Amino acid sequence: MRTVRRIAMWAGAAAVLWVVKASLGLFVVNLLLVYVIVAVGLNLLMGFTGQISAGHAGFLAVGAYVAALVGTHAPQVGAVGALIAAGAAAALLGVAIGLPALRLAGFYIAMATLAFGVVVTEAILQMDVWTGGADGMYVLAPSLFGFPLDSDTQKFWLVLGTAVLAVWTAQNLAGSKVGRAFLALRESDVATETLGISTAAYRTLAFALSAFYTGVAGGLFAYVVSYISPDAFSIELSIDFVAMVILGGMGSIGGSIVGAALLTVLNQYLAVLQDFKALIFGLAVVVCMILMPGGVSAAWKAALERFRG
């Protein structure tokens, strides 16, 4: 049954990509896949361990600028090396955030991570010699094993391959010892410690993994948009990432894909209604959460149960 669900999930994802490409273009498909990676990584933190992050746009910015700088100053490294560097830099910051956050919970973690996102934006502005400051910087086209990726079509295969690998890894992680430890943390810290699981170690690991995913996504984001500036990594983007996870379903990898797809497409269709975009977008998300409090994945499971019954 699990195999059937996974086949259905991948088939559905392929259908969504085809529809989005036909209606909105390949650029939006690439952006959607980038956000899928972010949502999956954030769900490992929020949905599996119960920790909240309202500053993941900061990790995305770190990954984007690291990949852009590596491409500028060490182009021989290629896209793979730059993405690994982007993920590693974000993961190190994730550990730096995760360790102090061990003493925080709920609202306080959210505020700490929100502040982190603001600090990253300010750091980018101050390090203008490297980052271009408020003017931003252009991102050189990446190369993969010596082949330049100049077009959206060529970048699509890099982004798609990375997204598939990220989702596959997260699915296997969810069913592993680490995934079970994460779920135990979500339920009870005391019970987790009783089982001999180090709460501090696994909470920090969750932050590092989530940040690594988002850092890699940030590198891909830089390649897709070809130009980055601090304005692209706003608090609103962090809130969008949280909404993707909640809307798709906490603790559901497939739900992360659905949540990222729904919100990315909705954002694109509402772009023409700039004056009312925030209002309509917010109302749509609120309505979805009221009608599907457990997210799309929970609603889908409930529908299947009713169908079987």
PDB file of C-alpha atoms in Angstrom:
ATOM      1  CA  MET A   1       0.000   0.000   0.000  1.00  0.00           C
ATOM      2  CA  ARG A   2       2.860   2.358   0.797  1.00  0.00           C
ATOM      3  CA  THR A   3       4.359   1.717  -2.641  1.00  0.00           C
ATOM      4  CA  VAL A   4       1.014   2.484  -4.281  1.00  0.00           C
ATOM      5  CA  ARG A   5       0.745   5.758  -2.361  1.00  0.00           C
ATOM      6  CA  ARG A   6       4.242   6.761  -3.389  1.00  0.00           C
ATOM      7  CA  ILE A   7       3.535   5.985  -7.041  1.00  0.00           C
ATOM      8  CA  ALA A   8       0.332   8.006  -6.829  1.00  0.00           C
ATOM      9  CA  MET A   9       2.212  10.888  -5.191  1.00  0.00           C
ATOM     10  CA  TRP A  10       4.876  11.010  -7.896  1.00  0.00           C
ATOM     11  CA  ALA A  11       2.267  10.688 -10.649  1.00  0.00           C
ATOM     12  CA  GLY A  12       0.274  13.524  -9.124  1.00  0.00           C
ATOM     13  CA  ALA A  13       3.404  15.673  -8.808  1.00  0.00           C
ATOM     14  CA  ALA A  14       4.241  15.084 -12.469  1.00  0.00           C
ATOM     15  CA  ALA A  15       0.699  16.045 -13.472  1.00  0.00           C
ATOM     16  CA  VAL A  16       0.880  19.260 -11.421  1.00  0.00           C
ATOM     17  CA  LEU A  17       4.209  20.199 -13.005  1.00  0.00           C
ATOM     18  CA  TRP A  18       2.785  19.615 -16.473  1.00  0.00           C
ATOM     19  CA  VAL A  19      -0.290  21.754 -15.770  1.00  0.00           C
ATOM     20  CA  VAL A  20       1.753  24.575 -14.212  1.00  0.00           C
ATOM     21  CA  LYS A  21       4.206  24.544 -17.107  1.00  0.00           C
ATOM     22  CA  ALA A  22       1.368  24.721 -19.628  1.00  0.00           C
ATOM     23  CA  SER A  23      -0.364  27.625 -17.887  1.00  0.00           C
ATOM     24  CA  LEU A  24       2.357  29.613 -16.131  1.00  0.00           C
ATOM     25  CA  GLY A  25       5.620  28.592 -17.779  1.00  0.00           C
ATOM     26  CA  LEU A  26       8.794  26.729 -16.921  1.00  0.00           C
ATOM     27  CA  PHE A  27      10.172  29.522 -14.723  1.00  0.00           C
ATOM     28  CA  VAL A  28       7.285  29.071 -12.288  1.00  0.00           C
ATOM     29  CA  VAL A  29       7.789  25.284 -12.342  1.00  0.00           C
ATOM     30  CA  ASN A  30      11.430  25.792 -11.351  1.00  0.00           C
ATOM     31  CA  LEU A  31      10.396  28.170  -8.573  1.00  0.00           C
ATOM     32  CA  LEU A  32       7.763  25.697  -7.387  1.00  0.00           C
ATOM     33  CA  LEU A  33      10.350  22.916  -7.153  1.00  0.00           C
ATOM     34  CA  VAL A  34      12.666  25.170  -5.156  1.00  0.00           C
ATOM     35  CA  TYR A  35       9.870  25.856  -2.688  1.00  0.00           C
ATOM     36  CA  VAL A  36       9.096  22.138  -2.481  1.00  0.00           C
ATOM     37  CA  ILE A  37      12.622  21.564  -1.165  1.00  0.00           C
ATOM     38  CA  VAL A  38      12.164  24.345   1.404  1.00  0.00           C
ATOM     39  CA  ALA A  39       8.769  23.008   2.510  1.00  0.00           C
ATOM     40  CA  VAL A  40      10.073  19.456   2.892  1.00  0.00           C
ATOM     41  CA  GLY A  41      13.028  20.677   4.951  1.00  0.00           C
ATOM     42  CA  LEU A  42      10.829  22.903   7.122  1.00  0.00           C
ATOM     43  CA  ASN A  43       8.396  20.031   7.669  1.00  0.00           C
ATOM     44  CA  LEU A  44      11.239  17.920   9.049  1.00  0.00           C
ATOM     45  CA  LEU A  45      11.593  20.626  11.683  1.00  0.00           C
ATOM     46  CA  MET A  46       7.986  21.655  12.305  1.00  0.00           C
ATOM     47  CA  GLY A  47       5.967  18.585  11.436  1.00  0.00           C
ATOM     48  CA  PHE A  48       8.330  15.960  12.835  1.00  0.00           C
ATOM     49  CA  THR A  49       9.877  17.622  15.909  1.00  0.00           C
ATOM     50  CA  GLY A  50       7.242  20.255  16.673  1.00  0.00           C
ATOM     51  CA  GLN A  51       9.676  23.195  16.529  1.00  0.00           C
ATOM     52  CA  ILE A  52       8.611  26.400  14.828  1.00  0.00           C
ATOM     53  CA  SER A  53      10.737  28.514  12.498  1.00  0.00           C
ATOM     54  CA  ALA A  54       9.554  31.856  11.189  1.00  0.00           C
ATOM     55  CA  GLY A  55      12.888  32.796   9.651  1.00  0.00           C
ATOM     56  CA  HIS A  56      13.595  30.237   6.938  1.00  0.00           C
ATOM     57  CA  ALA A  57      13.840  32.987   4.338  1.00  0.00           C
ATOM     58  CA  GLY A  58      17.105  33.809   6.123  1.00  0.00           C
ATOM     59  CA  PHE A  59      18.497  30.332   5.410  1.00  0.00           C
ATOM     60  CA  LEU A  60      17.284  30.669   1.816  1.00  0.00           C
ATOM     61  CA  ALA A  61      19.190  33.966   1.533  1.00  0.00           C
ATOM     62  CA  VAL A  62      22.363  32.411   2.947  1.00  0.00           C
ATOM     63  CA  GLY A  63      22.205  29.576   0.434  1.00  0.00           C
ATOM     64  CA  ALA A  64      21.485  31.948  -2.455  1.00  0.00           C
ATOM     65  CA  TYR A  65      24.370  34.296  -1.717  1.00  0.00           C
ATOM     66  CA  VAL A  66      26.865  31.506  -0.948  1.00  0.00           C
ATOM     67  CA  ALA A  67      26.047  29.746  -4.233  1.00  0.00           C
ATOM     68  CA  ALA A  68      26.264  33.041  -6.122  1.00  0.00           C
ATOM     69  CA  LEU A  69      29.625  33.941  -4.558  1.00  0.00           C
ATOM     70  CA  VAL A  70      31.064  30.470  -5.154  1.00  0.00           C
ATOM     71  CA  GLY A  71      29.953  30.687  -8.786  1.00  0.00           C
ATOM     72  CA  THR A  72      31.636  34.088  -9.135  1.00  0.00           C
ATOM     73  CA  HIS A  73      34.924  33.398  -7.364  1.00  0.00           C
ATOM     74  CA  ALA A  74      35.325  29.634  -7.857  1.00  0.00           C
ATOM     75  CA  PRO A  75      33.382  28.710 -11.019  1.00  0.00           C
ATOM     76  CA  GLN A  76      35.428  25.521 -11.448  1.00  0.00           C
ATOM     77  CA  VAL A  77      33.545  24.054  -8.481  1.00  0.00           C
ATOM     78  CA  GLY A  78      30.374  23.815 -10.568  1.00  0.00           C
ATOM     79  CA  ALA A  79      26.738  23.730  -9.507  1.00  0.00           C
ATOM     80  CA  VAL A  80      27.055  20.605  -7.335  1.00  0.00           C
ATOM     81  CA  GLY A  81      29.919  22.026  -5.288  1.00  0.00           C
ATOM     82  CA  ALA A  82      28.210  25.404  -4.954  1.00  0.00           C
ATOM     83  CA  LEU A  83      24.962  23.818  -3.769  1.00  0.00           C
ATOM     84  CA  ILE A  84      26.795  21.676  -1.220  1.00  0.00           C
ATOM     85  CA  ALA A  85      28.593  24.791   0.043  1.00  0.00           C
ATOM     86  CA  ALA A  86      25.260  26.646   0.216  1.00  0.00           C
ATOM     87  CA  GLY A  87      23.646  23.836   2.184  1.00  0.00           C
ATOM     88  CA  ALA A  88      26.632  23.469   4.513  1.00  0.00           C
ATOM     89  CA  ALA A  89      26.751  27.200   5.288  1.00  0.00           C
ATOM     90  CA  ALA A  90      23.027  27.229   6.091  1.00  0.00           C
ATOM     91  CA  ALA A  91      23.369  24.049   8.193  1.00  0.00           C
ATOM     92  CA  LEU A  92      26.141  25.617  10.292  1.00  0.00           C
ATOM     93  CA  LEU A  93      23.877  28.577  10.976  1.00  0.00           C
ATOM     94  CA  GLY A  94      21.079  26.118  11.712  1.00  0.00           C
ATOM     95  CA  VAL A  95      23.213  24.546  14.442  1.00  0.00           C
ATOM     96  CA  ALA A  96      24.063  28.015  15.756  1.00  0.00           C
ATOM     97  CA  ILE A  97      20.338  28.792  15.977  1.00  0.00           C
ATOM     98  CA  GLY A  98      19.309  25.327  17.146  1.00  0.00           C
ATOM     99  CA  LEU A  99      21.582  25.182  20.196  1.00  0.00           C
ATOM    100  CA  PRO A 100      20.268  28.370  21.888  1.00  0.00           C
ATOM    101  CA  ALA A 101      16.723  27.421  20.843  1.00  0.00           C
ATOM    102  CA  LEU A 102      16.946  24.311  23.047  1.00  0.00           C
ATOM    103  CA  ARG A 103      15.973  26.528  25.967  1.00  0.00           C
ATOM    104  CA  LEU A 104      13.043  28.034  24.104  1.00  0.00           C
ATOM    105  CA  ALA A 105       9.639  26.719  23.114  1.00  0.00           C
ATOM    106  CA  GLY A 106       6.663  27.676  20.983  1.00  0.00           C
ATOM    107  CA  PHE A 107       6.252  31.409  20.499  1.00  0.00           C
ATOM    108  CA  TYR A 108       9.780  32.162  21.734  1.00  0.00           C
ATOM    109  CA  ILE A 109      11.425  29.928  19.105  1.00  0.00           C
ATOM    110  CA  ALA A 110       9.295  31.593  16.440  1.00  0.00           C
ATOM    111  CA  MET A 111      10.445  35.049  17.581  1.00  0.00           C
ATOM    112  CA  ALA A 112      14.106  33.963  17.749  1.00  0.00           C
ATOM    113  CA  THR A 113      14.048  32.555  14.213  1.00  0.00           C
ATOM    114  CA  LEU A 114      12.143  35.592  12.973  1.00  0.00           C
ATOM    115  CA  ALA A 115      14.903  37.789  14.382  1.00  0.00           C
ATOM    116  CA  PHE A 116      17.470  35.583  12.649  1.00  0.00           C
ATOM    117  CA  GLY A 117      15.856  36.313   9.286  1.00  0.00           C
ATOM    118  CA  VAL A 118      16.066  40.054   9.970  1.00  0.00           C
ATOM    119  CA  VAL A 119      19.720  39.765  11.028  1.00  0.00           C
ATOM    120  CA  VAL A 120      20.611  37.911   7.813  1.00  0.00           C
ATOM    121  CA  THR A 121      18.997  40.633   5.698  1.00  0.00           C
ATOM    122  CA  GLU A 122      20.882  43.325   7.600  1.00  0.00           C
ATOM    123  CA  ALA A 123      24.149  41.401   7.239  1.00  0.00           C
ATOM    124  CA  ILE A 124      23.650  41.220   3.475  1.00  0.00           C
ATOM    125  CA  LEU A 125      23.144  44.978   3.368  1.00  0.00           C
ATOM    126  CA  GLN A 126      26.262  45.640   5.430  1.00  0.00           C
ATOM    127  CA  MET A 127      28.502  43.237   3.471  1.00  0.00           C
ATOM    128  CA  ASP A 128      27.934  45.193   0.278  1.00  0.00           C
ATOM    129  CA  VAL A 129      31.494  44.636  -0.959  1.00  0.00           C
ATOM    130  CA  TRP A 130      30.602  40.961  -1.424  1.00  0.00           C
ATOM    131  CA  THR A 131      26.840  41.004  -1.802  1.00  0.00           C
ATOM    132  CA  GLY A 132      26.166  44.279  -3.589  1.00  0.00           C
ATOM    133  CA  GLY A 133      24.106  45.464  -0.617  1.00  0.00           C
ATOM    134  CA  ALA A 134      20.711  46.910  -1.481  1.00  0.00           C
ATOM    135  CA  ASP A 135      21.610  46.861  -5.194  1.00  0.00           C
ATOM    136  CA  GLY A 136      21.818  43.063  -5.158  1.00  0.00           C
ATOM    137  CA  MET A 137      23.996  40.959  -7.418  1.00  0.00           C
ATOM    138  CA  TYR A 138      23.680  39.052 -10.662  1.00  0.00           C
ATOM    139  CA  VAL A 139      24.173  35.304 -10.538  1.00  0.00           C
ATOM    140  CA  LEU A 140      26.306  33.616 -13.164  1.00  0.00           C
ATOM    141  CA  ALA A 141      24.723  30.687 -14.979  1.00  0.00           C
ATOM    142  CA  PRO A 142      25.709  27.429 -13.223  1.00  0.00           C
ATOM    143  CA  SER A 143      27.575  24.589 -14.873  1.00  0.00           C
ATOM    144  CA  LEU A 144      27.015  20.891 -14.323  1.00  0.00           C
ATOM    145  CA  PHE A 145      30.041  18.668 -14.972  1.00  0.00           C
ATOM    146  CA  GLY A 146      31.407  21.277 -17.364  1.00  0.00           C
ATOM    147  CA  PHE A 147      28.144  21.917 -19.225  1.00  0.00           C
ATOM    148  CA  PRO A 148      26.675  25.430 -18.778  1.00  0.00           C
ATOM    149  CA  LEU A 149      23.016  25.655 -17.767  1.00  0.00           C
ATOM    150  CA  ASP A 150      21.898  28.856 -19.465  1.00  0.00           C
ATOM    151  CA  SER A 151      18.189  28.332 -20.122  1.00  0.00           C
ATOM    152  CA  ASP A 152      15.180  27.609 -17.915  1.00  0.00           C
ATOM    153  CA  THR A 153      14.911  24.189 -19.557  1.00  0.00           C
ATOM    154  CA  GLN A 154      18.491  23.268 -18.652  1.00  0.00           C
ATOM    155  CA  LYS A 155      18.068  24.589 -15.112  1.00  0.00           C
ATOM    156  CA  PHE A 156      14.834  22.609 -14.794  1.00  0.00           C
ATOM    157  CA  TRP A 157      16.662  19.285 -14.886  1.00  0.00           C
ATOM    158  CA  LEU A 158      19.073  20.410 -12.176  1.00  0.00           C
ATOM    159  CA  VAL A 159      16.243  21.691  -9.970  1.00  0.00           C
ATOM    160  CA  LEU A 160      14.040  18.647 -10.635  1.00  0.00           C
ATOM    161  CA  GLY A 161      16.846  16.181  -9.899  1.00  0.00           C
ATOM    162  CA  THR A 162      17.690  17.975  -6.653  1.00  0.00           C
ATOM    163  CA  ALA A 163      14.026  18.123  -5.601  1.00  0.00           C
ATOM    164  CA  VAL A 164      13.480  14.412  -6.287  1.00  0.00           C
ATOM    165  CA  LEU A 165      16.616  13.539  -4.306  1.00  0.00           C
ATOM    166  CA  ALA A 166      15.508  15.794  -1.440  1.00  0.00           C
ATOM    167  CA  VAL A 167      12.023  14.274  -1.265  1.00  0.00           C
ATOM    168  CA  TRP A 168      13.342  10.693  -1.553  1.00  0.00           C
ATOM    169  CA  THR A 169      15.867  11.336   1.224  1.00  0.00           C
ATOM    170  CA  ALA A 170      13.232  12.888   3.480  1.00  0.00           C
ATOM    171  CA  GLN A 171      10.862   9.950   2.934  1.00  0.00           C
ATOM    172  CA  ASN A 172      13.552   7.464   3.893  1.00  0.00           C
ATOM    173  CA  LEU A 173      14.613   9.611   6.834  1.00  0.00           C
ATOM    174  CA  ALA A 174      11.017   9.721   8.102  1.00  0.00           C
ATOM    175  CA  GLY A 175      10.932   5.933   8.316  1.00  0.00           C
ATOM    176  CA  SER A 176      14.370   5.611   9.911  1.00  0.00           C
ATOM    177  CA  LYS A 177      15.530   5.696  13.524  1.00  0.00           C
ATOM    178  CA  VAL A 178      16.162   9.425  13.190  1.00  0.00           C
ATOM    179  CA  GLY A 179      12.630  10.028  11.906  1.00  0.00           C
ATOM    180  CA  ARG A 180      11.115   8.051  14.781  1.00  0.00           C
ATOM    181  CA  ALA A 181      13.222  10.034  17.239  1.00  0.00           C
ATOM    182  CA  PHE A 182      11.964  13.269  15.684  1.00  0.00           C
ATOM    183  CA  LEU A 183       8.350  12.130  16.086  1.00  0.00           C
ATOM    184  CA  ALA A 184       9.003  11.158  19.689  1.00  0.00           C
ATOM    185  CA  LEU A 185      10.306  14.685  20.330  1.00  0.00           C
ATOM    186  CA  ARG A 186       7.099  16.114  18.923  1.00  0.00           C
ATOM    187  CA  GLU A 187       4.993  14.092  21.340  1.00  0.00           C
ATOM    188  CA  SER A 188       6.949  14.511  24.594  1.00  0.00           C
ATOM    189  CA  ASP A 189      10.430  15.618  25.607  1.00  0.00           C
ATOM    190  CA  VAL A 190      10.216  13.699  28.876  1.00  0.00           C
ATOM    191  CA  ALA A 191       9.174  10.451  27.210  1.00  0.00           C
ATOM    192  CA  THR A 192      11.910  10.902  24.619  1.00  0.00           C
ATOM    193  CA  GLU A 193      14.600  11.251  27.284  1.00  0.00           C
ATOM    194  CA  THR A 194      13.170   8.212  29.077  1.00  0.00           C
ATOM    195  CA  LEU A 195      13.728   6.181  25.916  1.00  0.00           C
ATOM    196  CA  GLY A 196      17.391   7.165  25.938  1.00  0.00           C
ATOM    197  CA  ILE A 197      17.074   9.638  23.060  1.00  0.00           C
ATOM    198  CA  SER A 198      19.053  12.859  23.450  1.00  0.00           C
ATOM    199  CA  THR A 199      16.585  15.707  23.084  1.00  0.00           C
ATOM    200  CA  ALA A 200      19.327  18.290  22.578  1.00  0.00           C
ATOM    201  CA  ALA A 201      21.135  16.281  19.896  1.00  0.00           C
ATOM    202  CA  TYR A 202      18.057  15.498  17.832  1.00  0.00           C
ATOM    203  CA  ARG A 203      16.556  18.989  18.085  1.00  0.00           C
ATOM    204  CA  THR A 204      19.842  20.459  16.879  1.00  0.00           C
ATOM    205  CA  LEU A 205      20.041  17.849  14.117  1.00  0.00           C
ATOM    206  CA  ALA A 206      16.529  18.783  12.981  1.00  0.00           C
ATOM    207  CA  PHE A 207      17.506  22.456  12.734  1.00  0.00           C
ATOM    208  CA  ALA A 208      20.675  21.569  10.824  1.00  0.00           C
ATOM    209  CA  LEU A 209      18.857  19.271   8.360  1.00  0.00           C
ATOM    210  CA  SER A 210      16.076  21.776   7.770  1.00  0.00           C
ATOM    211  CA  ALA A 211      18.599  24.572   7.237  1.00  0.00           C
ATOM    212  CA  PHE A 212      20.661  22.389   4.863  1.00  0.00           C
ATOM    213  CA  TYR A 213      17.586  21.699   2.715  1.00  0.00           C
ATOM    214  CA  THR A 214      16.748  25.396   2.645  1.00  0.00           C
ATOM    215  CA  GLY A 215      20.343  26.414   1.881  1.00  0.00           C
ATOM    216  CA  VAL A 216      20.440  24.084  -1.115  1.00  0.00           C
ATOM    217  CA  ALA A 217      17.077  25.487  -2.201  1.00  0.00           C
ATOM    218  CA  GLY A 218      18.540  28.970  -1.847  1.00  0.00           C
ATOM    219  CA  GLY A 219      21.349  28.101  -4.247  1.00  0.00           C
ATOM    220  CA  LEU A 220      18.820  26.799  -6.750  1.00  0.00           C
ATOM    221  CA  PHE A 221      16.693  29.907  -6.224  1.00  0.00           C
ATOM    222  CA  ALA A 222      19.680  32.074  -7.166  1.00  0.00           C
ATOM    223  CA  TYR A 223      20.208  30.039 -10.343  1.00  0.00           C
ATOM    224  CA  VAL A 224      16.529  30.223 -11.300  1.00  0.00           C
ATOM    225  CA  VAL A 225      16.029  33.975 -10.828  1.00  0.00           C
ATOM    226  CA  SER A 226      19.592  34.957 -11.936  1.00  0.00           C
ATOM    227  CA  TYR A 227      19.520  38.065  -9.737  1.00  0.00           C
ATOM    228  CA  ILE A 228      19.242  38.283  -5.961  1.00  0.00           C
ATOM    229  CA  SER A 229      18.746  41.151  -3.523  1.00  0.00           C
ATOM    230  CA  PRO A 230      17.765  41.416   0.168  1.00  0.00           C
ATOM    231  CA  ASP A 231      14.195  42.336  -0.801  1.00  0.00           C
ATOM    232  CA  ALA A 232      13.645  38.816  -2.160  1.00  0.00           C
ATOM    233  CA  PHE A 233      14.029  37.257   1.312  1.00  0.00           C
ATOM    234  CA  SER A 234      11.383  39.050   3.302  1.00  0.00           C
ATOM    235  CA  ILE A 235       9.519  38.035   6.446  1.00  0.00           C
ATOM    236  CA  GLU A 236       6.472  37.443   4.242  1.00  0.00           C
ATOM    237  CA  LEU A 237       8.373  34.707   2.420  1.00  0.00           C
ATOM    238  CA  SER A 238       9.140  32.978   5.732  1.00  0.00           C
ATOM    239  CA  ILE A 239       5.446  33.105   6.603  1.00  0.00           C
ATOM    240  CA  ASP A 240       4.625  31.622   3.193  1.00  0.00           C
ATOM    241  CA  PHE A 241       6.938  28.689   3.938  1.00  0.00           C
ATOM    242  CA  VAL A 242       5.198  28.042   7.251  1.00  0.00           C
ATOM    243  CA  ALA A 243       1.824  28.222   5.503  1.00  0.00           C
ATOM    244  CA  MET A 244       2.997  25.664   2.912  1.00  0.00           C
ATOM    245  CA  VAL A 245       3.806  23.167   5.661  1.00  0.00           C
ATOM    246  CA  ILE A 246       0.596  23.725   7.618  1.00  0.00           C
ATOM    247  CA  LEU A 247      -1.602  23.715   4.534  1.00  0.00           C
ATOM    248  CA  GLY A 248       0.002  20.580   3.127  1.00  0.00           C
ATOM    249  CA  GLY A 249      -0.015  18.751   6.439  1.00  0.00           C
ATOM    250  CA  MET A 250       2.346  18.681   9.396  1.00  0.00           C
ATOM    251  CA  GLY A 251       4.531  15.580   9.337  1.00  0.00           C
ATOM    252  CA  SER A 252       3.633  14.679   5.748  1.00  0.00           C
ATOM    253  CA  ILE A 253       6.349  14.773   3.078  1.00  0.00           C
ATOM    254  CA  GLY A 254       3.756  14.454   0.305  1.00  0.00           C
ATOM    255  CA  GLY A 255       1.748  17.202   1.965  1.00  0.00           C
ATOM    256  CA  SER A 256       4.767  19.509   1.756  1.00  0.00           C
ATOM    257  CA  ILE A 257       4.786  19.072  -2.014  1.00  0.00           C
ATOM    258  CA  VAL A 258       1.077  19.849  -2.245  1.00  0.00           C
ATOM    259  CA  GLY A 259       1.328  22.863   0.064  1.00  0.00           C
ATOM    260  CA  ALA A 260       4.253  24.328  -1.871  1.00  0.00           C
ATOM    261  CA  ALA A 261       2.456  23.789  -5.175  1.00  0.00           C
ATOM    262  CA  LEU A 262      -0.827  25.331  -4.017  1.00  0.00           C
ATOM    263  CA  LEU A 263       0.691  28.465  -2.512  1.00  0.00           C
ATOM    264  CA  THR A 264       3.191  29.036  -5.336  1.00  0.00           C
ATOM    265  CA  VAL A 265       0.500  28.763  -8.003  1.00  0.00           C
ATOM    266  CA  LEU A 266      -1.909  30.902  -5.975  1.00  0.00           C
ATOM    267  CA  ASN A 267       0.748  33.600  -5.594  1.00  0.00           C
ATOM    268  CA  GLN A 268       1.365  33.627  -9.340  1.00  0.00           C
ATOM    269  CA  TYR A 269      -2.319  33.879 -10.275  1.00  0.00           C
ATOM    270  CA  LEU A 270      -2.843  36.705  -7.789  1.00  0.00           C
ATOM    271  CA  ALA A 271       0.130  38.702  -9.086  1.00  0.00           C
ATOM    272  CA  VAL A 272      -2.169  40.701 -11.378  1.00  0.00           C
ATOM    273  CA  LEU A 273      -4.246  41.778  -8.366  1.00  0.00           C
ATOM    274  CA  GLN A 274      -1.367  43.502  -6.610  1.00  0.00           C
ATOM    275  CA  ASP A 275      -3.537  45.812  -4.470  1.00  0.00           C
ATOM    276  CA  PHE A 276      -5.672  42.941  -3.174  1.00  0.00           C
ATOM    277  CA  LYS A 277      -3.142  40.128  -3.378  1.00  0.00           C
ATOM    278  CA  ALA A 278      -2.294  39.962   0.336  1.00  0.00           C
ATOM    279  CA  LEU A 279      -5.975  40.067   1.356  1.00  0.00           C
ATOM    280  CA  ILE A 280      -7.117  37.373  -1.079  1.00  0.00           C
ATOM    281  CA  PHE A 281      -4.088  35.203  -0.401  1.00  0.00           C
ATOM    282  CA  GLY A 282      -4.580  35.419   3.361  1.00  0.00           C
ATOM    283  CA  LEU A 283      -8.303  34.666   3.138  1.00  0.00           C
ATOM    284  CA  ALA A 284      -7.676  31.677   0.863  1.00  0.00           C
ATOM    285  CA  VAL A 285      -5.142  30.205   3.274  1.00  0.00           C
ATOM    286  CA  VAL A 286      -7.404  30.794   6.300  1.00  0.00           C
ATOM    287  CA  VAL A 287     -10.384  29.151   4.559  1.00  0.00           C
ATOM    288  CA  CYS A 288      -8.271  26.138   3.585  1.00  0.00           C
ATOM    289  CA  MET A 289      -7.027  25.752   7.141  1.00  0.00           C
ATOM    290  CA  ILE A 290     -10.545  26.003   8.557  1.00  0.00           C
ATOM    291  CA  LEU A 291     -11.919  23.432   6.113  1.00  0.00           C
ATOM    292  CA  MET A 292      -8.832  21.202   6.391  1.00  0.00           C
ATOM    293  CA  PRO A 293      -7.338  21.772   9.870  1.00  0.00           C
ATOM    294  CA  GLY A 294      -4.982  18.824   9.452  1.00  0.00           C
ATOM    295  CA  GLY A 295      -3.849  19.950   6.026  1.00  0.00           C
ATOM    296  CA  VAL A 296      -4.436  18.493   2.590  1.00  0.00           C
ATOM    297  CA  SER A 297      -2.751  15.196   3.486  1.00  0.00           C
ATOM    298  CA  ALA A 298      -5.072  14.609   6.461  1.00  0.00           C
ATOM    299  CA  ALA A 299      -8.127  15.516   4.371  1.00  0.00           C
ATOM    300  CA  TRP A 300      -6.994  13.089   1.659  1.00  0.00           C
ATOM    301  CA  LYS A 301      -6.523  10.267   4.179  1.00  0.00           C
ATOM    302  CA  ALA A 302      -9.957  10.949   5.674  1.00  0.00           C
ATOM    303  CA  ALA A 303     -11.526  10.844   2.202  1.00  0.00           C
ATOM    304  CA  LEU A 304      -9.863   7.499   1.487  1.00  0.00           C
ATOM    305  CA  GLU A 305     -11.126   6.083   4.779  1.00  0.00           C
ATOM    306  CA  ARG A 306     -14.680   7.153   3.976  1.00  0.00           C
ATOM    307  CA  PHE A 307     -14.374   5.646   0.507  1.00  0.00           C
ATOM    308  CA  ARG A 308     -13.183   2.324   1.917  1.00  0.00           C
ATOM    309  CA  GLY A 309     -15.898   2.329   4.555  1.00  0.00           C
TER     310      GLY A 309
END
